[in-house]
Amino acid sequence: MTTQQFQDLQSQLVRCWQGSETFVPDSTQGNIQERDIVVIPSLSFPQRELAKITGYTHYEERQLYTLIQLRNPHTRMVYVTSQPLHPSIIDYYLDLLPGIPSSHARERLLLLSTYDYSDKPLTAKILERPRLMARISQALRSDQAYMVCFNATGLERELALKLGIPLYAVNPDLLYWGTKAGSRQLFAEAGIPHPDGSGLVQSETELAGEIVHLWRRNPNLHRVVVKLNEAFSGEGNALLDLRPLSEIQSWPEPSQVIAITQALSQMQFQAPQETWASYRDRFAELGGIVECFLEGKTKQSPSVQGQITPIGQVELISTHDQILDAPDGQIFLGCSFPAAEPYRLMLQKYGLKVGEQLARQGVIGHYGVDFIARPGEDSDTWDLQAIEINLRKGGTTHPFMTLKFLTNGWYDSGTGLFYSYHHRPKYYIASDNLRHSKYHGLLPNDLLDIIARYHLHFDSSTETGSVFHLMGALSEFGKLGITSIGNSPEEAKSIYDQAIQVLDQASQ
């Protein structure tokens, strides 16, 4: 399989692109609305990093929002998972489809499973099963099909080549721009404000040296954040407090490097159960960067999402304020849409610049940019600092796409608001991390019973309510995902809080 073969395959996307997320086949094939979508919701990350996320094996369910594309009667879909999905979960999503019988959609959906419970990425499991790949291929009209995934690696590229269909995602050869070091380089080239920091380093001594240089450039610096180059969701971050080391500021640089090297074992790790021994091994393997930790009592963590079409056009999709947890707000738990008004349009401006720079590098597909927002010297202004780029779908993708397909609305880049088909502005709060010990043992059918009894479902007449995901993680891990949609931020928060209250009470 050569690079040229993959590029030739990808050229089909350009031929079939219509200027939106919808692909259509060559007009020579007749009905230009026919299309087949292969959904591979693999989390193709290092498994040691994934293991830090409770119930990650069920995160393949987060892309079930793609089922809503079956509302187009000319769309067929193949959805592949590691484990079979509970039928009630599929019925739940198909019943959300507006304007089409769920039975009609079900006939156009092929669910396949590897029946493999190992820790390997789903895509690797598929590649190990030639007969399963043959079943996928047999279900497709290859000239009318494309593949989508959560994140693209060499595995997804190999699968696309074996299936003979294009992949709507970044070419894995360009993934550098989604690493921590690549993000910092691109921010600098695009003129996007970002914290002072280092390039890629691989060893403890290099890391300590960069921390010393960073501290010398910023003598009032309190803390630095060290990041694994390819970690995600903040799980690869660690904080080093420099204040207990203040006496070494006057030391010669070689002595400072030795002292900082010794202090690295005292870093505060953001992932539970992380140790210096395990982190050091991962740092040696992946490399990483260090940058100034942005202090502030009032800090927000907004993000902007966009996509780059196969013809190189950059489209803004959404902005969010992220909900973060862990000792110092480094780990993603959920989000609210849209981002706060004072910095929403500035987020869009920076997000567009990043997208244009990525497009110049040849990137296509979804991307997101995370920021830190702090009040400026003027009470009416905010200081935005770019933190990292994600060249993949993320934790904000599935709630926004759920909103879009449920309400048949559009994103207004002039205001940063989303309007439903009925011209109502829409707001939501979403989380992947509703967790409670009482939820353990609840089956998907139990959850659906609670949703029905207490009217927690999404109401298409008011375009408000909650949509649930990660149902497969509920019984084993006591964990659930939710998107609560309202006609105002206050209503979305009220719906969200009510859903949690009801779930807690009904689970007793």
mmCIF file of C-alpha atoms in Angstrom, residues 68-327:
data_model
loop_
_atom_site.group_PDB
_atom_site.id
_atom_site.type_symbol
_atom_site.label_atom_id
_atom_site.label_comp_id
_atom_site.label_asym_id
_atom_site.label_seq_id
_atom_site.Cartn_x
_atom_site.Cartn_y
_atom_site.Cartn_z
ATOM 1 C CA ILE A 68 -29.144 10.353 12.671
ATOM 2 C CA GLN A 69 -27.758 10.676 9.132
ATOM 3 C CA LEU A 70 -30.057 7.770 8.310
ATOM 4 C CA ARG A 71 -32.897 10.263 8.202
ATOM 5 C CA ASN A 72 -31.786 10.642 4.580
ATOM 6 C CA PRO A 73 -33.646 7.722 2.934
ATOM 7 C CA HIS A 74 -30.816 7.364 0.399
ATOM 8 C CA THR A 75 -28.126 6.804 3.031
ATOM 9 C CA ARG A 76 -26.920 3.400 4.165
ATOM 10 C CA MET A 77 -24.563 2.886 7.079
ATOM 11 C CA VAL A 78 -22.200 0.233 8.390
ATOM 12 C CA TYR A 79 -21.351 0.748 12.070
ATOM 13 C CA VAL A 80 -18.627 -1.468 13.516
ATOM 14 C CA THR A 81 -17.867 -1.930 17.220
ATOM 15 C CA SER A 82 -15.655 -4.122 19.376
ATOM 16 C CA GLN A 83 -18.615 -5.483 21.324
ATOM 17 C CA PRO A 84 -22.215 -5.888 20.154
ATOM 18 C CA LEU A 85 -24.388 -2.911 21.043
ATOM 19 C CA HIS A 86 -27.496 -3.477 23.130
ATOM 20 C CA PRO A 87 -30.565 -3.386 20.814
ATOM 21 C CA SER A 88 -32.298 -0.881 23.107
ATOM 22 C CA ILE A 89 -29.444 1.575 22.587
ATOM 23 C CA ILE A 90 -29.855 1.407 18.811
ATOM 24 C CA ASP A 91 -33.642 1.735 19.068
ATOM 25 C CA TYR A 92 -33.197 4.787 21.298
ATOM 26 C CA TYR A 93 -31.176 6.644 18.661
ATOM 27 C CA LEU A 94 -33.302 5.569 15.715
ATOM 28 C CA ASP A 95 -36.437 6.763 17.504
ATOM 29 C CA LEU A 96 -34.870 10.240 17.607
ATOM 30 C CA LEU A 97 -34.791 10.437 13.817
ATOM 31 C CA PRO A 98 -36.981 13.314 12.631
ATOM 32 C CA GLY A 99 -39.241 12.833 9.651
ATOM 33 C CA ILE A 100 -38.673 9.156 8.891
ATOM 34 C CA PRO A 101 -39.914 5.841 10.346
ATOM 35 C CA SER A 102 -37.271 4.226 12.535
ATOM 36 C CA SER A 103 -37.992 0.878 10.856
ATOM 37 C CA HIS A 104 -36.981 2.334 7.484
ATOM 38 C CA ALA A 105 -33.719 3.585 8.946
ATOM 39 C CA ARG A 106 -33.079 0.255 10.658
ATOM 40 C CA GLU A 107 -33.244 -1.568 7.310
ATOM 41 C CA ARG A 108 -30.420 0.622 6.010
ATOM 42 C CA LEU A 109 -28.185 0.075 9.046
ATOM 43 C CA LEU A 110 -25.736 -2.823 9.256
ATOM 44 C CA LEU A 111 -24.260 -3.374 12.720
ATOM 45 C CA LEU A 112 -21.107 -5.466 12.872
ATOM 46 C CA SER A 113 -18.900 -6.458 15.787
ATOM 47 C CA THR A 114 -15.473 -8.004 16.225
ATOM 48 C CA TYR A 115 -16.577 -9.796 19.424
ATOM 49 C CA ASP A 116 -13.126 -8.910 20.725
ATOM 50 C CA TYR A 117 -12.903 -7.559 24.278
ATOM 51 C CA SER A 118 -9.144 -6.970 24.215
ATOM 52 C CA ASP A 119 -7.507 -3.572 24.709
ATOM 53 C CA LYS A 120 -6.392 -3.204 21.100
ATOM 54 C CA PRO A 121 -7.899 -0.378 19.012
ATOM 55 C CA LEU A 122 -11.053 -1.389 17.166
ATOM 56 C CA THR A 123 -9.425 -0.711 13.794
ATOM 57 C CA ALA A 124 -6.614 -3.149 14.602
ATOM 58 C CA LYS A 125 -9.197 -5.786 15.514
ATOM 59 C CA ILE A 126 -10.964 -5.295 12.173
ATOM 60 C CA LEU A 127 -7.697 -5.559 10.233
ATOM 61 C CA GLU A 128 -7.056 -8.916 11.909
ATOM 62 C CA ARG A 129 -10.365 -10.268 10.563
ATOM 63 C CA PRO A 130 -10.353 -10.627 6.749
ATOM 64 C CA ARG A 131 -13.848 -12.131 6.709
ATOM 65 C CA LEU A 132 -15.238 -9.166 8.632
ATOM 66 C CA MET A 133 -13.601 -6.775 6.174
ATOM 67 C CA ALA A 134 -15.108 -8.794 3.340
ATOM 68 C CA ARG A 135 -18.571 -8.412 4.895
ATOM 69 C CA ILE A 136 -18.075 -4.660 5.112
ATOM 70 C CA SER A 137 -16.949 -4.469 1.487
ATOM 71 C CA GLN A 138 -19.849 -6.598 0.280
ATOM 72 C CA ALA A 139 -22.295 -4.190 1.907
ATOM 73 C CA LEU A 140 -20.858 -1.154 0.111
ATOM 74 C CA ARG A 141 -21.171 0.516 -3.237
ATOM 75 C CA SER A 142 -17.499 1.501 -3.246
ATOM 76 C CA ASP A 143 -17.929 4.409 -5.646
ATOM 77 C CA GLN A 144 -20.579 5.854 -3.333
ATOM 78 C CA ALA A 145 -18.966 5.175 0.041
ATOM 79 C CA TYR A 146 -16.621 6.846 2.470
ATOM 80 C CA MET A 147 -15.299 6.086 5.926
ATOM 81 C CA VAL A 148 -15.366 8.222 9.072
ATOM 82 C CA CYS A 149 -13.570 7.639 12.344
ATOM 83 C CA PHE A 150 -12.875 9.286 15.695
ATOM 84 C CA ASN A 151 -9.184 9.794 15.009
ATOM 85 C CA ALA A 152 -7.048 8.807 12.048
ATOM 86 C CA THR A 153 -3.817 6.842 12.365
ATOM 87 C CA GLY A 154 -1.936 4.477 10.111
ATOM 88 C CA LEU A 155 -4.461 1.813 11.107
ATOM 89 C CA GLU A 156 -7.418 3.772 9.724
ATOM 90 C CA ARG A 157 -5.493 4.556 6.544
ATOM 91 C CA GLU A 158 -4.703 0.864 6.073
ATOM 92 C CA LEU A 159 -8.347 -0.087 6.588
ATOM 93 C CA ALA A 160 -9.532 2.529 4.090
ATOM 94 C CA LEU A 161 -7.089 1.149 1.526
ATOM 95 C CA LYS A 162 -8.188 -2.440 2.116
ATOM 96 C CA LEU A 163 -11.850 -1.444 1.789
ATOM 97 C CA GLY A 164 -11.084 0.692 -1.253
ATOM 98 C CA ILE A 165 -12.967 3.740 0.030
ATOM 99 C CA PRO A 166 -11.771 7.241 0.968
ATOM 100 C CA LEU A 167 -11.306 8.375 4.552
ATOM 101 C CA TYR A 168 -12.718 11.729 5.615
ATOM 102 C CA ALA A 169 -10.012 12.546 8.148
ATOM 103 C CA VAL A 170 -6.492 13.889 8.341
ATOM 104 C CA ASN A 171 -3.747 12.014 6.511
ATOM 105 C CA PRO A 172 -1.768 10.304 9.311
ATOM 106 C CA ASP A 173 1.419 11.701 7.780
ATOM 107 C CA LEU A 174 0.238 15.135 8.974
ATOM 108 C CA LEU A 175 -0.578 14.193 12.574
ATOM 109 C CA TYR A 176 2.435 16.150 13.823
ATOM 110 C CA TRP A 177 0.291 19.283 13.688
ATOM 111 C CA GLY A 178 -1.994 17.774 16.307
ATOM 112 C CA THR A 179 0.763 16.995 18.791
ATOM 113 C CA LYS A 180 1.681 19.356 21.612
ATOM 114 C CA ALA A 181 4.920 20.376 19.884
ATOM 115 C CA GLY A 182 3.250 20.713 16.481
ATOM 116 C CA SER A 183 0.469 22.827 17.974
ATOM 117 C CA ARG A 184 2.960 25.264 19.474
ATOM 118 C CA GLN A 185 4.820 25.524 16.163
ATOM 119 C CA LEU A 186 1.630 26.206 14.226
ATOM 120 C CA PHE A 187 0.425 28.815 16.748
ATOM 121 C CA ALA A 188 3.715 30.649 16.307
ATOM 122 C CA GLU A 189 3.508 30.501 12.507
ATOM 123 C CA ALA A 190 -0.127 31.671 12.505
ATOM 124 C CA GLY A 191 0.447 34.477 15.007
ATOM 125 C CA ILE A 192 -1.912 32.991 17.613
ATOM 126 C CA PRO A 193 -1.175 34.001 21.241
ATOM 127 C CA HIS A 194 0.042 31.020 23.284
ATOM 128 C CA PRO A 195 2.004 30.467 26.510
ATOM 129 C CA ASP A 196 5.784 30.694 26.527
ATOM 130 C CA GLY A 197 7.277 27.226 26.410
ATOM 131 C CA SER A 198 9.528 24.701 24.713
ATOM 132 C CA GLY A 199 9.692 22.615 21.615
ATOM 133 C CA LEU A 200 9.754 18.822 21.698
ATOM 134 C CA VAL A 201 12.113 17.262 24.264
ATOM 135 C CA GLN A 202 12.715 13.576 24.991
ATOM 136 C CA SER A 203 14.832 13.226 28.142
ATOM 137 C CA GLU A 204 14.633 14.295 31.787
ATOM 138 C CA THR A 205 17.767 16.405 31.411
ATOM 139 C CA GLU A 206 16.404 18.173 28.326
ATOM 140 C CA LEU A 207 13.121 18.785 30.105
ATOM 141 C CA ALA A 208 14.844 20.186 33.182
ATOM 142 C CA GLY A 209 16.968 22.438 30.978
ATOM 143 C CA GLU A 210 13.909 23.824 29.207
ATOM 144 C CA ILE A 211 12.200 24.468 32.560
ATOM 145 C CA VAL A 212 15.267 26.411 33.715
ATOM 146 C CA HIS A 213 15.275 28.503 30.518
ATOM 147 C CA LEU A 214 11.528 29.104 30.828
ATOM 148 C CA TRP A 215 11.909 30.219 34.443
ATOM 149 C CA ARG A 216 14.754 32.556 33.532
ATOM 150 C CA ARG A 217 12.632 34.172 30.842
ATOM 151 C CA ASN A 218 9.728 34.439 33.295
ATOM 152 C CA PRO A 219 11.260 35.026 36.769
ATOM 153 C CA ASN A 220 7.838 35.459 38.420
ATOM 154 C CA LEU A 221 6.599 32.105 37.136
ATOM 155 C CA HIS A 222 4.850 30.005 39.804
ATOM 156 C CA ARG A 223 4.197 26.732 38.001
ATOM 157 C CA VAL A 224 4.930 24.978 34.726
ATOM 158 C CA VAL A 225 2.867 22.301 33.015
ATOM 159 C CA VAL A 226 4.599 19.341 31.386
ATOM 160 C CA LYS A 227 2.664 17.568 28.630
ATOM 161 C CA LEU A 228 3.184 14.259 26.886
ATOM 162 C CA ASN A 229 3.406 15.024 23.186
ATOM 163 C CA GLU A 230 0.564 12.709 22.112
ATOM 164 C CA ALA A 231 -1.681 12.445 25.170
ATOM 165 C CA PHE A 232 -5.288 13.653 25.145
ATOM 166 C CA SER A 233 -8.033 14.927 27.482
ATOM 167 C CA GLY A 234 -5.362 16.364 29.791
ATOM 168 C CA GLU A 235 -4.486 12.889 31.071
ATOM 169 C CA GLY A 236 -0.849 13.345 30.031
ATOM 170 C CA ASN A 237 -0.325 16.601 31.905
ATOM 171 C CA ALA A 238 1.709 17.161 35.059
ATOM 172 C CA LEU A 239 2.313 20.318 37.096
ATOM 173 C CA LEU A 240 5.583 21.333 38.709
ATOM 174 C CA ASP A 241 5.382 23.976 41.431
ATOM 175 C CA LEU A 242 8.467 26.202 41.280
ATOM 176 C CA ARG A 243 7.735 28.163 44.452
ATOM 177 C CA PRO A 244 9.334 25.616 46.822
ATOM 178 C CA LEU A 245 12.440 25.851 44.606
ATOM 179 C CA SER A 246 12.777 29.637 44.756
ATOM 180 C CA GLU A 247 16.214 29.456 46.389
ATOM 181 C CA ILE A 248 17.752 27.909 43.261
ATOM 182 C CA GLN A 249 16.901 30.911 41.077
ATOM 183 C CA SER A 250 20.257 32.474 41.942
ATOM 184 C CA TRP A 251 22.230 29.282 41.303
ATOM 185 C CA PRO A 252 24.346 28.667 38.180
ATOM 186 C CA GLU A 253 22.393 27.071 35.348
ATOM 187 C CA PRO A 254 24.022 23.594 35.606
ATOM 188 C CA SER A 255 23.102 23.427 39.289
ATOM 189 C CA GLN A 256 19.568 24.570 38.504
ATOM 190 C CA VAL A 257 19.180 21.793 35.932
ATOM 191 C CA ILE A 258 20.278 19.186 38.479
ATOM 192 C CA ALA A 259 17.853 20.535 41.096
ATOM 193 C CA ILE A 260 14.933 20.646 38.647
ATOM 194 C CA THR A 261 15.709 17.107 37.446
ATOM 195 C CA GLN A 262 15.478 15.889 41.031
ATOM 196 C CA ALA A 263 12.227 17.810 41.553
ATOM 197 C CA LEU A 264 10.448 16.216 38.580
ATOM 198 C CA SER A 265 9.415 13.258 40.713
ATOM 199 C CA GLN A 266 7.366 15.684 42.835
ATOM 200 C CA MET A 267 5.176 16.777 39.937
ATOM 201 C CA GLN A 268 1.416 16.713 40.415
ATOM 202 C CA PHE A 269 -0.018 14.308 37.860
ATOM 203 C CA GLN A 270 -3.481 14.947 36.467
ATOM 204 C CA ALA A 271 -4.367 11.322 35.763
ATOM 205 C CA PRO A 272 -5.408 9.221 38.762
ATOM 206 C CA GLN A 273 -2.890 6.541 39.794
ATOM 207 C CA GLU A 274 -0.158 8.125 37.659
ATOM 208 C CA THR A 275 3.339 7.839 39.137
ATOM 209 C CA TRP A 276 6.646 9.410 38.252
ATOM 210 C CA ALA A 277 8.033 6.026 37.191
ATOM 211 C CA SER A 278 5.238 5.385 34.678
ATOM 212 C CA TYR A 279 5.146 9.004 33.507
ATOM 213 C CA ARG A 280 8.916 9.061 32.965
ATOM 214 C CA ASP A 281 8.691 5.943 30.790
ATOM 215 C CA ARG A 282 5.937 7.498 28.682
ATOM 216 C CA PHE A 283 7.864 10.759 28.377
ATOM 217 C CA ALA A 284 10.930 8.907 27.116
ATOM 218 C CA GLU A 285 8.741 7.082 24.574
ATOM 219 C CA LEU A 286 6.547 9.949 23.331
ATOM 220 C CA GLY A 287 8.522 13.047 24.237
ATOM 221 C CA GLY A 288 6.787 16.160 25.431
ATOM 222 C CA ILE A 289 6.831 19.893 25.975
ATOM 223 C CA VAL A 290 6.773 22.271 28.917
ATOM 224 C CA GLU A 291 5.090 25.656 29.075
ATOM 225 C CA CYS A 292 4.049 28.317 31.552
ATOM 226 C CA PHE A 293 1.022 27.362 33.602
ATOM 227 C CA LEU A 294 -1.445 30.214 33.252
ATOM 228 C CA GLU A 295 -2.478 31.275 36.745
ATOM 229 C CA GLY A 296 -5.669 33.118 37.604
ATOM 230 C CA LYS A 297 -8.620 32.924 39.953
ATOM 231 C CA THR A 298 -11.027 33.519 37.076
ATOM 232 C CA LYS A 299 -10.189 31.217 34.189
ATOM 233 C CA GLN A 300 -12.299 29.663 31.487
ATOM 234 C CA SER A 301 -11.330 26.872 29.108
ATOM 235 C CA PRO A 302 -13.079 27.582 25.801
ATOM 236 C CA SER A 303 -12.534 25.734 22.564
ATOM 237 C CA VAL A 304 -13.394 26.204 18.917
ATOM 238 C CA GLN A 305 -14.195 23.461 16.427
ATOM 239 C CA GLY A 306 -13.943 23.482 12.669
ATOM 240 C CA GLN A 307 -13.499 21.279 9.667
ATOM 241 C CA ILE A 308 -11.445 21.485 6.504
ATOM 242 C CA THR A 309 -13.253 20.162 3.475
ATOM 243 C CA PRO A 310 -11.559 18.010 0.825
ATOM 244 C CA ILE A 311 -11.364 21.108 -1.373
ATOM 245 C CA GLY A 312 -9.460 22.979 1.346
ATOM 246 C CA GLN A 313 -12.277 25.209 2.552
ATOM 247 C CA VAL A 314 -12.236 25.992 6.287
ATOM 248 C CA GLU A 315 -15.621 25.922 8.027
ATOM 249 C CA LEU A 316 -16.250 26.900 11.628
ATOM 250 C CA ILE A 317 -18.550 24.452 13.405
ATOM 251 C CA SER A 318 -18.933 25.605 17.013
ATOM 252 C CA THR A 319 -17.426 27.122 20.143
ATOM 253 C CA HIS A 320 -17.693 25.720 23.663
ATOM 254 C CA ASP A 321 -16.711 26.422 27.217
ATOM 255 C CA GLN A 322 -15.153 23.257 28.539
ATOM 256 C CA ILE A 323 -15.939 21.707 31.905
ATOM 257 C CA LEU A 324 -12.665 20.561 33.436
ATOM 258 C CA ASP A 325 -11.760 18.694 36.588
ATOM 259 C CA ALA A 326 -8.741 17.148 38.339
ATOM 260 C CA PRO A 327 -6.527 18.981 40.823
#
